[in-house]
Coordinates of C-alpha atoms in Angstrom, one line a residue:
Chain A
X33 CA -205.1 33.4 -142.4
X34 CA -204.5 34.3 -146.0
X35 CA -204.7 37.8 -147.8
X36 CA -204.7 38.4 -151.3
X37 CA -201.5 40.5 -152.7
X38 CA -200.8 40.9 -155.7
X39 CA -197.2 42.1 -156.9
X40 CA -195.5 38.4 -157.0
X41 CA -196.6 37.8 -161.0
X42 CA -193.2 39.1 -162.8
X43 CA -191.3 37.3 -160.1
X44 CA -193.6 33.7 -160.2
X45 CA -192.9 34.1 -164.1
X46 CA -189.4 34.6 -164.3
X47 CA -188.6 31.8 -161.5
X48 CA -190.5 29.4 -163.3
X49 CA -188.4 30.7 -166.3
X50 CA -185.2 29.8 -165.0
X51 CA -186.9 26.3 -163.6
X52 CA -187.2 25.0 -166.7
X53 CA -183.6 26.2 -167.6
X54 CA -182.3 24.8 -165.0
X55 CA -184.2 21.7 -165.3
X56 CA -182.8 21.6 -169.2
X57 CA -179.1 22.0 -167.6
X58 CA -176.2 22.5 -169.5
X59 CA -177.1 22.7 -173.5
X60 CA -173.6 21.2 -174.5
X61 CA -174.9 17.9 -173.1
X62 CA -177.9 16.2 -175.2
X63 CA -181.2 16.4 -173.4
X64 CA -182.4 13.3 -171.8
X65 CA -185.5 11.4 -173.6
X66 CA -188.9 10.1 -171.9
X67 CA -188.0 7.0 -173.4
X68 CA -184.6 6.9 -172.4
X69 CA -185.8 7.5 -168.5
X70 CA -188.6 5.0 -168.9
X71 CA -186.1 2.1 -170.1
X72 CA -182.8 3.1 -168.3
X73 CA -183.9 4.2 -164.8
X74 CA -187.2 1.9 -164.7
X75 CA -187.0 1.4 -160.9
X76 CA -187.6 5.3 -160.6
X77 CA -190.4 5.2 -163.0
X78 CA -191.9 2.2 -160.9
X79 CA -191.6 4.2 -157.9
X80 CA -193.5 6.7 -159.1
X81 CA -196.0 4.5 -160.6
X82 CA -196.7 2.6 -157.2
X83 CA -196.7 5.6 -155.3
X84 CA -198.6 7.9 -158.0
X85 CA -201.2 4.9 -157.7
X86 CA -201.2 5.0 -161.8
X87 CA -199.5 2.2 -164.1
X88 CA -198.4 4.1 -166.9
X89 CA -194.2 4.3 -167.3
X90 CA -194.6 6.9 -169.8
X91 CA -196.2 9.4 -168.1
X92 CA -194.2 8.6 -165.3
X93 CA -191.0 9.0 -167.2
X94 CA -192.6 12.3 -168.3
X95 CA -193.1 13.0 -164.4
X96 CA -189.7 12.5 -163.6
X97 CA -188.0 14.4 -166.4
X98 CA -190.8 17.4 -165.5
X99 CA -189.5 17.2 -161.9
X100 CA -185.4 17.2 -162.3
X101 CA -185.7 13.8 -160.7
X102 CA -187.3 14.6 -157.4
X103 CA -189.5 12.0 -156.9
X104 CA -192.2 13.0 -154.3
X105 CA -193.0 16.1 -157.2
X106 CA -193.2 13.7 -159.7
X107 CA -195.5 11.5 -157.7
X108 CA -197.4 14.7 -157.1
X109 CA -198.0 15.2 -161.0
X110 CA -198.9 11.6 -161.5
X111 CA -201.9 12.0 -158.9
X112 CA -202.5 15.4 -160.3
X113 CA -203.2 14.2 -163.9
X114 CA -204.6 10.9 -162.4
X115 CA -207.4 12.8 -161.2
X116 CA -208.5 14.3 -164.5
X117 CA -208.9 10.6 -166.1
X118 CA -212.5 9.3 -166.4
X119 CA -213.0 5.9 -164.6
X120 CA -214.1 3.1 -167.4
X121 CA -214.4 0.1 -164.5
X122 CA -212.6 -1.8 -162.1
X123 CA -210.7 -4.7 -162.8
X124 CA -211.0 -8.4 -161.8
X125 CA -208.7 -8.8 -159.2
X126 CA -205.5 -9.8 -160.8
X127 CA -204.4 -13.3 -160.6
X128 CA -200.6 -13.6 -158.5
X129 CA -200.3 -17.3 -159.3
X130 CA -200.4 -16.9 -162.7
X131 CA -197.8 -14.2 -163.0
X132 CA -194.8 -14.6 -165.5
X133 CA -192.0 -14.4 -163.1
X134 CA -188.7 -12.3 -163.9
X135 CA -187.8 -13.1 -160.1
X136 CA -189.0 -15.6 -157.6
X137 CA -187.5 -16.5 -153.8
X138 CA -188.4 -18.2 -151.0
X139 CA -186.8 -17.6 -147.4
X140 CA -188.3 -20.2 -145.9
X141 CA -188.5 -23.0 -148.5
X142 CA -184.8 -23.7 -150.3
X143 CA -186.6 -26.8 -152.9
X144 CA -190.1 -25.3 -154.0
X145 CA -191.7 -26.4 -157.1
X146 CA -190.3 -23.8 -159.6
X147 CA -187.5 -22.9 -157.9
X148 CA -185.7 -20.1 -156.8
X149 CA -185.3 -17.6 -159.4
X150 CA -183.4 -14.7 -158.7
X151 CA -184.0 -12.4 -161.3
X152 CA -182.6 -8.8 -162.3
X153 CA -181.1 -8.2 -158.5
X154 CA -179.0 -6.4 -157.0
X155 CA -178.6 -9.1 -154.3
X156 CA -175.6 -10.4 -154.1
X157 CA -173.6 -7.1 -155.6
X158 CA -170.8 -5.8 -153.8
X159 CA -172.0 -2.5 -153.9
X160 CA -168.9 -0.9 -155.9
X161 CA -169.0 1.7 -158.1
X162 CA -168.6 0.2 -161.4
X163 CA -166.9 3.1 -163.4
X164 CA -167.3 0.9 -166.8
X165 CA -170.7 2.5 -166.3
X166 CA -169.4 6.0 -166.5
X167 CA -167.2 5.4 -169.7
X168 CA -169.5 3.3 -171.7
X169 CA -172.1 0.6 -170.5
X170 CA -172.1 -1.4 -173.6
X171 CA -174.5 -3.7 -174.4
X172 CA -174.3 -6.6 -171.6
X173 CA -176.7 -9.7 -172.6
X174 CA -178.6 -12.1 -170.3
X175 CA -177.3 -15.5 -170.4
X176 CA -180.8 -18.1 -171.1
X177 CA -181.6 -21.3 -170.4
X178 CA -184.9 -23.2 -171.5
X179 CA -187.6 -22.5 -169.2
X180 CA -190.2 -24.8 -167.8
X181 CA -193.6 -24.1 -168.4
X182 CA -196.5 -23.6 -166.4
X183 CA -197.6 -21.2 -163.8
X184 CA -195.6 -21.1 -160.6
X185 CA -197.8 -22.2 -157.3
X186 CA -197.7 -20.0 -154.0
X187 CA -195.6 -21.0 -151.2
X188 CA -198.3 -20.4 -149.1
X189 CA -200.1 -23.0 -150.6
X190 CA -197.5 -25.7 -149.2
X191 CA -198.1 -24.6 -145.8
X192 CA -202.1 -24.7 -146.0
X193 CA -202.3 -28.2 -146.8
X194 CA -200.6 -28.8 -143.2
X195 CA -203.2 -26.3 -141.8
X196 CA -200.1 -24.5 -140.2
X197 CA -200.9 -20.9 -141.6
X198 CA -204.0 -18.5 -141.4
X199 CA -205.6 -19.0 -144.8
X200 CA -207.0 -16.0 -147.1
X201 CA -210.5 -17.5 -148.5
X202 CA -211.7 -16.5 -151.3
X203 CA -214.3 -13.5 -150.7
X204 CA -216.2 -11.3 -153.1
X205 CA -216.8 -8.7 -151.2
X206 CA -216.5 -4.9 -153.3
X207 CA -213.7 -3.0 -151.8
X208 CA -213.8 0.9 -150.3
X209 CA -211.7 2.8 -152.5
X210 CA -209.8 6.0 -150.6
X211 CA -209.8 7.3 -153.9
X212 CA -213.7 8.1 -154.3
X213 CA -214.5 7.7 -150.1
X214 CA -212.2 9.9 -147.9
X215 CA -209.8 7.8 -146.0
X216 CA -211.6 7.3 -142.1
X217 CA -211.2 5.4 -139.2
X218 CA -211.7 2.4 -138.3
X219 CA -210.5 1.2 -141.9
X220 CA -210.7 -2.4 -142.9
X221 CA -207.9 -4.2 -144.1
X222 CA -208.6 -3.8 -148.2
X223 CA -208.6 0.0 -147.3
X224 CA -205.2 -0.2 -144.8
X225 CA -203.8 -2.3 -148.3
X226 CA -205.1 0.0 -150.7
X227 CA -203.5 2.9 -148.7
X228 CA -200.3 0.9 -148.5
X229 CA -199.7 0.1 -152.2
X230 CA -199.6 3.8 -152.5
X231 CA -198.1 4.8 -149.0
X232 CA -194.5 6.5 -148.7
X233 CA -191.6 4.0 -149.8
X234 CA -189.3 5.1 -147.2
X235 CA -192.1 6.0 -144.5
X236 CA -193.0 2.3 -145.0
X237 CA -189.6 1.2 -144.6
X238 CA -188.9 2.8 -141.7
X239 CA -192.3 1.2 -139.8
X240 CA -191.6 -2.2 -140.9
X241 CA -187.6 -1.8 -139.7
X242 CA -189.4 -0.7 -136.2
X243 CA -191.0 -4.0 -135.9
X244 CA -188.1 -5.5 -136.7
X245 CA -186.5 -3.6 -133.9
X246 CA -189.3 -4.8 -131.5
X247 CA -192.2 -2.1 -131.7
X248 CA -195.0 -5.2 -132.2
X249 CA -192.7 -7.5 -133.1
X250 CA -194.2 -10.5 -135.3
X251 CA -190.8 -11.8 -136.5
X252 CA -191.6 -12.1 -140.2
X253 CA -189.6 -14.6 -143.2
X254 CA -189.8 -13.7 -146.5
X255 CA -192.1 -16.7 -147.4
X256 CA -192.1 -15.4 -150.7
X257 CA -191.6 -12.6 -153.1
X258 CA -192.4 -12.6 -156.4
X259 CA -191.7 -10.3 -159.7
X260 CA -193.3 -10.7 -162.8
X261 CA -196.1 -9.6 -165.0
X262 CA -200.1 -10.1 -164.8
X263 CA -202.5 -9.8 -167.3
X264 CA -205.2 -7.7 -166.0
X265 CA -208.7 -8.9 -167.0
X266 CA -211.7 -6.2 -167.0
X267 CA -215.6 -6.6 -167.7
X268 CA -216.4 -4.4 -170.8
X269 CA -219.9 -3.8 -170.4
X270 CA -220.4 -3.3 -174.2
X271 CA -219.4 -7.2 -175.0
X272 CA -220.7 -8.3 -171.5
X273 CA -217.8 -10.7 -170.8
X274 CA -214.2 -9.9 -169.7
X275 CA -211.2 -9.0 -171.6
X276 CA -207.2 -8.6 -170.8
X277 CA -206.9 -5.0 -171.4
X278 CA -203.3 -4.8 -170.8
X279 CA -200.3 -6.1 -168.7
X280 CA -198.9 -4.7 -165.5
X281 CA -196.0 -5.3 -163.5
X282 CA -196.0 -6.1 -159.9
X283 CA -194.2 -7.1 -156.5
X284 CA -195.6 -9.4 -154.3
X285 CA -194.5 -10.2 -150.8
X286 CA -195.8 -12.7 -148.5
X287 CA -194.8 -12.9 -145.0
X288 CA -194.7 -15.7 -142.8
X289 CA -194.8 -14.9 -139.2
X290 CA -194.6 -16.5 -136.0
X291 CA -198.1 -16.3 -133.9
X292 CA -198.3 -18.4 -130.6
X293 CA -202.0 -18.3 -130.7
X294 CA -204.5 -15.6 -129.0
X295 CA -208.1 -16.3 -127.5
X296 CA -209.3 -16.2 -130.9
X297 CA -206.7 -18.4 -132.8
X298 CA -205.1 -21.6 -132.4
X299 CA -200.7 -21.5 -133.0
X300 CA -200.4 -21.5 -136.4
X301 CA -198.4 -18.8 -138.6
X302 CA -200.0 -15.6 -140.1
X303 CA -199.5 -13.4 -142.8
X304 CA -198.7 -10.2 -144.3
X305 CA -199.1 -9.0 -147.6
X306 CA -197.7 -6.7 -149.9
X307 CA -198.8 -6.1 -153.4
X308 CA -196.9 -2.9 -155.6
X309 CA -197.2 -2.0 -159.3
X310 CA -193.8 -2.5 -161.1
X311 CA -190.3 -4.0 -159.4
X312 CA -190.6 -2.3 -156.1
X313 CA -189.2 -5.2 -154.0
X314 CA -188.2 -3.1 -150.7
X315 CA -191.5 -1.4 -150.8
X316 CA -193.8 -4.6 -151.1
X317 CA -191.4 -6.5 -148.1
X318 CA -192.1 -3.0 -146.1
X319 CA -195.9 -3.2 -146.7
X320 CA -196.0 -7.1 -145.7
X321 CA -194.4 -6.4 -142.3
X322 CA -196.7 -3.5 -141.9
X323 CA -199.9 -5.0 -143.2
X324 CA -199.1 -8.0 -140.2
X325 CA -198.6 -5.0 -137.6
X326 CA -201.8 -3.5 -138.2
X327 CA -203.4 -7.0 -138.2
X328 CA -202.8 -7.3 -134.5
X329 CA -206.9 -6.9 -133.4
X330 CA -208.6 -9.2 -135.8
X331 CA -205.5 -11.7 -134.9
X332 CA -206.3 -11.2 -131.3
X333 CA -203.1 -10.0 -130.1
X334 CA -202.1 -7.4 -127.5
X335 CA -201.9 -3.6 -128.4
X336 CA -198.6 -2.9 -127.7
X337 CA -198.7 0.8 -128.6
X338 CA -196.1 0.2 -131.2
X339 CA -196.5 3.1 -133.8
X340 CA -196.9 0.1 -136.9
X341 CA -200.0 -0.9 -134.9
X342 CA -201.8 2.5 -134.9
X343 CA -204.3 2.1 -137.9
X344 CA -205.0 6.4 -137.5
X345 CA -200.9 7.3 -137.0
X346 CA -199.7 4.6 -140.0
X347 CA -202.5 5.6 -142.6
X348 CA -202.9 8.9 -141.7
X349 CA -198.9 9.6 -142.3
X350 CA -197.8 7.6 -144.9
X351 CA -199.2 9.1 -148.0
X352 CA -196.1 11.5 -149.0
X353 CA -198.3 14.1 -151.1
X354 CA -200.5 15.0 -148.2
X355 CA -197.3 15.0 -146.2
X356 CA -195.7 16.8 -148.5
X357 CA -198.2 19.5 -149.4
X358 CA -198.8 20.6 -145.3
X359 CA -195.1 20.6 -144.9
X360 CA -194.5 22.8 -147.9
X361 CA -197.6 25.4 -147.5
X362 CA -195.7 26.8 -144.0
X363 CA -193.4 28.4 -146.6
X364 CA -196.0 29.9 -148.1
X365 CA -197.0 33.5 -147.6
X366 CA -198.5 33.4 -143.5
X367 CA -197.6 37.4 -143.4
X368 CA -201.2 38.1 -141.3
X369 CA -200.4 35.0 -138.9
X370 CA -197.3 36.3 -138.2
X371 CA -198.0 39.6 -137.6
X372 CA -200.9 39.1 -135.2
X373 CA -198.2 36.7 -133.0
X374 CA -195.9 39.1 -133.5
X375 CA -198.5 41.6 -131.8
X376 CA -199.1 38.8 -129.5
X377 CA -195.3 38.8 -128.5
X378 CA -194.8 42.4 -128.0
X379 CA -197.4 42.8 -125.9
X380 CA -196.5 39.8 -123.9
X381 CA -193.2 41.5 -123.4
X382 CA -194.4 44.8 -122.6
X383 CA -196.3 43.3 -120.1
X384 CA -193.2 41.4 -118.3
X385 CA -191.2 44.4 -118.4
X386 CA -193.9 46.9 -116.7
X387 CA -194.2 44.2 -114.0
X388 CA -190.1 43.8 -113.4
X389 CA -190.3 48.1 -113.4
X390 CA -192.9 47.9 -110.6
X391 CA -191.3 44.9 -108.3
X392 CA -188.0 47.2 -108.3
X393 CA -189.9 50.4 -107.4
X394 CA -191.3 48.3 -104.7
Chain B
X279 CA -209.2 -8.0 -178.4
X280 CA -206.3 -8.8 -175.7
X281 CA -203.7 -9.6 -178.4
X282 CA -204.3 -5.8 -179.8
X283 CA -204.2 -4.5 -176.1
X284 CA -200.6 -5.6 -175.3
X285 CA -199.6 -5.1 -178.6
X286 CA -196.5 -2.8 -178.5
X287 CA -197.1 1.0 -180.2
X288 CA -198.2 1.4 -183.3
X289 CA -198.1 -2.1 -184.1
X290 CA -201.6 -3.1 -184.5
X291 CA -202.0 -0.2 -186.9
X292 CA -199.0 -1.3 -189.2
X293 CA -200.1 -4.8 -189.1
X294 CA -203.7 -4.0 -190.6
X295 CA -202.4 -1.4 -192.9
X296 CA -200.2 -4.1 -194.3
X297 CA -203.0 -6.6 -194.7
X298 CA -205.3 -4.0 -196.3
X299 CA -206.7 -0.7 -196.9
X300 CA -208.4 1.0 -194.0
X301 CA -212.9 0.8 -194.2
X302 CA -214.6 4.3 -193.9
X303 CA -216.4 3.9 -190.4
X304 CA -218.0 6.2 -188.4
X305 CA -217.0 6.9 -184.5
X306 CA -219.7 5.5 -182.1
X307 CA -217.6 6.7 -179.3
X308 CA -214.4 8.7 -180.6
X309 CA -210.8 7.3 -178.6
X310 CA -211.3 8.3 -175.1
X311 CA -208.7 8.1 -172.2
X312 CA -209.5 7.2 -168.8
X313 CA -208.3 4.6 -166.4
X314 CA -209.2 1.3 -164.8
X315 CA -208.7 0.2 -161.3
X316 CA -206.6 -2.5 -160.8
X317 CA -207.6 -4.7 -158.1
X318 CA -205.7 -7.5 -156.6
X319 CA -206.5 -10.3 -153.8
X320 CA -205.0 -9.8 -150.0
X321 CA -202.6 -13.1 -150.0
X322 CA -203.2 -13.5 -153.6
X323 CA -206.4 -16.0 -153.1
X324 CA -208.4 -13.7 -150.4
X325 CA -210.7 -10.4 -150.5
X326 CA -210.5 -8.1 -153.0
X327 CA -208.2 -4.2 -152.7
X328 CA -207.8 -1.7 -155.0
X329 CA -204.4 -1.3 -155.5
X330 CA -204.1 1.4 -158.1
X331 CA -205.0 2.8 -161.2
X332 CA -204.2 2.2 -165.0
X333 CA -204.1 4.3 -168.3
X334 CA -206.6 2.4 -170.5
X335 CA -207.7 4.3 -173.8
X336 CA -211.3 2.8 -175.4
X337 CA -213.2 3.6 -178.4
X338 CA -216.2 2.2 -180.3
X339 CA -217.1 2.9 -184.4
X340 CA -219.1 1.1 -186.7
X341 CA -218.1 -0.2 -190.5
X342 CA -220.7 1.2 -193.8
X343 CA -221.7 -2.2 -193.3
X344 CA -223.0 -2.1 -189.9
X345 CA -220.4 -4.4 -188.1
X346 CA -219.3 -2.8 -184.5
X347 CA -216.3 -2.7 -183.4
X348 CA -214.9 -2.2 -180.1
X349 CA -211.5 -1.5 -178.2
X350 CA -210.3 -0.8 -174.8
X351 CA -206.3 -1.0 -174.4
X352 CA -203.3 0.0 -172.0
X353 CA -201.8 3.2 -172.1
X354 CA -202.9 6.6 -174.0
X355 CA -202.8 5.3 -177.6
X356 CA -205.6 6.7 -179.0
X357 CA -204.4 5.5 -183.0
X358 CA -203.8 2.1 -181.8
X359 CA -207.5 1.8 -180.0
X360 CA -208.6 3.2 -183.4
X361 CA -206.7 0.4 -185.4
X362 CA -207.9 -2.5 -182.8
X363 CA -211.5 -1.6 -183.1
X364 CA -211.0 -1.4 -186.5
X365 CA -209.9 -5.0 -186.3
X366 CA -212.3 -6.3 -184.2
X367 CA -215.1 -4.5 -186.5
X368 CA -213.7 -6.3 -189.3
X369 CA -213.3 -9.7 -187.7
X370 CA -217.0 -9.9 -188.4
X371 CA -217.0 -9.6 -191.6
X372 CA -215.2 -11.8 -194.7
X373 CA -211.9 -10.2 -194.3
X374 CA -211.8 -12.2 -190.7
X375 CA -210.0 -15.2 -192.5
X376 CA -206.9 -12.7 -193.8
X377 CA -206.8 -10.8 -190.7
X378 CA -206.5 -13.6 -189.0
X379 CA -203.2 -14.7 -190.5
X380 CA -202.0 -11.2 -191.0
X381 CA -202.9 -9.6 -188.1
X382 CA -204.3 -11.8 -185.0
X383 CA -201.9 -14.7 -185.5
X384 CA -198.2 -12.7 -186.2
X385 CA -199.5 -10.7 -183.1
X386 CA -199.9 -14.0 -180.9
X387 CA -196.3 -15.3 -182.1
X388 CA -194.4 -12.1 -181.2
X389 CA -196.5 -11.8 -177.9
X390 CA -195.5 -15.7 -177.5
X391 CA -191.6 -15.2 -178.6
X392 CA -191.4 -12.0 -176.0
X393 CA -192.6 -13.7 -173.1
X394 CA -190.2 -17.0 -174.1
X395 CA -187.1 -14.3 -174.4
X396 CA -188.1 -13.5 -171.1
X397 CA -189.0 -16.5 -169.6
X398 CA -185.2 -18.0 -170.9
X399 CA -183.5 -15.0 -169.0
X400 CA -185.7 -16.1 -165.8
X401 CA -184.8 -19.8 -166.2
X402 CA -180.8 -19.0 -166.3
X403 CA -181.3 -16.9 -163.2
X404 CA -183.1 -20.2 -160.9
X405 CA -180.4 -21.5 -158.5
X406 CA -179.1 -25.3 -158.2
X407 CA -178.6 -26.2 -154.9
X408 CA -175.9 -28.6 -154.2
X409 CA -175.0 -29.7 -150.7
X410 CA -171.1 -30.0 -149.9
X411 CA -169.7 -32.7 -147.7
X412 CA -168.9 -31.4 -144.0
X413 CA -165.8 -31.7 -143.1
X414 CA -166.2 -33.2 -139.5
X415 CA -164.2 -36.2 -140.0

């Protein structure tokens, strides 16, 4: 129960006072720019995009500078200003095959037509502190090499011609969007995805490491992962035909997993899926392995009571601003709540201790 | 119209006031941000999902002369919408040829080059395999 008191304002204003001073830091040292935040820690600003569930890395940058780099706050502003923005349309649904790739790998396929293109990594770093970054970075430069054109064809697409992997038709059908419908059970697999792109990176994470570990184990390869940039194509109902309206960046992840067969399906290999805005390559391998989890009852297979393969406890947990906001409100004023358990305790007490009083007497 | 919306900042706008001076218009719809939802295919090629939203800033005026113009590009850049659907207003008129070459067509080549720089970087980055011999002998 809440109760209105009043008293706090002097104190709310002069805490959020020294916030932004703290947030500002030290004057001596020059103030950090939204550009500089957007260009030089870009895998922040794509976290917060993906997770904010809105591709802009300005306002993201802004987000992140606003929030003295705590990213679950910043994600909180993005879907906080996200939900002021009038919706012009939907999309067409953007097209992976044709996307420019800065990285492309295979796990399962060493010679694939385009290669294996390894991109801006940090694969194969030794993880050591490189204090040339804390003097002065300079200005390193990308070796190039002429590149060969045409679009780069999924690795899936090798595997379907043999018939040995579940194969994604193409379907029309208008999505649910969690965004305008609140998020219920049972929830089909464009919902579970939707909820995904946007879910928790490191609550993600941790559920596709537990099927790793065995909790509905699907043993998943990396059949491919891609980062790169899409156009993105939308209807304008003014001209009545489709322009590109911008570009975004994105991770894709396809898994390849093993699948003996079930009553429903012969042996063949299924998939997982993970699509996230910007280079967020962890996050999109996380939501492939999960995305095959919760796949388990259309694929026919046993319900193992693995946590990934609870639709309710995966969904349900993994958005990180309703996480975040019950976690945080138990620090909020509950003085009434208290004091009636408090009352509640006392009396409890009382209560124990007359009954000790009488079992001596008698 | 796509050339304008992934045109960097402010560049649209510098390349038309280059080419020319700027038509009185009025506003039909005055710059306007919102956002679009990006959709993408489950295994690239199957059923549609939303997977998120983007910044997308649209407008819509019309030129003394009647021609309509209309924009909708990325991000919240509510000059640059102005500048494109200035562009596309003019495009139907006889400045189309000039704006064209001084607009339409330097965008395309930058937009062209860009993607090549990046393209190059990619291309140095794709791994040759070689096999070496076993030693079993």
């Amino acid at each position: 129960m809440y109760v209105a008191v009043k008293g706090g304002e002097r104190a709310i204003a002069n805490a959020h006072a020294w916030l932004a001073e703290e947030r500002r830091g030290n004057t001596d040292v020059a103030e950090l720019s939204i550009t500089q935040i957007r260009e030089q820690l870009s895998l922040a600003v794509n976290r917060v995009m993906a997770e904010g569930s809105l591709y802009d890395p300005d306002l993201a940058a802004l987000a992140i500078k606003q929030a003295r780099g705590d990213l679950i706050e910043a994600i909180f502003l993005i879907r906080a200003y996200r939900t002021t923005l009038p919706r012009f349309g939907a999309s067409e649904p953007v097209d992976t095959g044709a996307m420019a790739c800065d990285r492309r790998i295979s796990a399962t396929f060493k010679d694939l037509p385009g290669g294996q293109v390894l991109g801006p990594t940090f694969d194969y770093t030794h993880r050591l502190l490189d204090f040339k970054l804390a003097a002065d970075g300079g200005q390193p430069e990308a070796p190039t090499r002429e590149a060969e054109p045409g679009d780069v064809p999924h690795v899936t697409e090798f595997l379907n011609r043999e018939g040995l992997i579940e194969e994604a038709p193409h379907d029309d059908t208008p999505p649910p969007d969690l965004t305008r419908e609140p998020l219920e059970m049972p929830a089909d697999r464009a919902l579970r995805l939707q909820a995904l792109s946007r879910a928790d990176e490191g609550f993600t994470l941790g559920l596709a490491y537990s099927t790793q570990r065995g909790y509905a184990r699907n043993h998943a390869f990396v059949g491919e992962l891609r980062i790169g940039t899409v156009p993105v194509e939308m209807d304008i109902p003014e001209l009545g035909f489709a322009v590109e309206i911008g570009d975004v960046s994105l991770t894709e992840c396809e898994t390849v997993n093993q699948f003996k067969g079930s009553k429903t399906e012969p042996p063949q290999f299924t998939r997982g899926y993970g699509l996230v805005f910007g280079q967020s390559e962890r996050k999109a391998i996380s939501m492939a392995l999960v995305d095959r989890a919760l796949r388990w009852e259309e694929l026919g297979e046993d319900n193992v009571g693995a946590p990934a393969q609870d639709a309710e406890f995966v969904l349900y947990h993994a958005d990180n601003i309703q996480a975040t906001g019950f976690l945080e409100h138990i620090k909020l004023p509950h003085y009434v709540d208290f004091q009636s358990e408090l009352e509640l305790v006392r009396k409890l007490r009382r209560e124990a201790s007359a009954a000790q009083v009488q079992e001596a007497a008698e | 119209m796509s050339l304008m919306a992934k045109a960097p900042e402010g560049r649209v706008a510098a390349l038309l006031d280059a080419a020319m001076s700027r038509p009185a218009f009025t506003w039909l719809r005055a710059p306007e941000i919102g956002s679009t939802m990006v959709r993408g295919r489950m295994g690239g090629t199957g059923a549609p999902f939303n997977l998120g939203e983007m910044t997308v800033t649209r407008c819509a005026l019309t030129l003394r002369t009647g021609e309509v113009g209309h924009a909708y590009i990325q991000g919240r850049r509510q000059g640059d919408a102005e500048a494109a659907a200035l562009v596309d207003a003019l495009m139907q008129t006889d400045a189309a040829r000039r704006l064209r070459e001084t607009v339409l067509e330097p965008l395309a080549d930058e937009q062209r080059a860009t993607k090549a720089a990046r393209a190059a970087k990619a291309a140095a980055t794709k791994v040759e395999f070689f096999t070496l011999a076993r030693g079993e002998d």
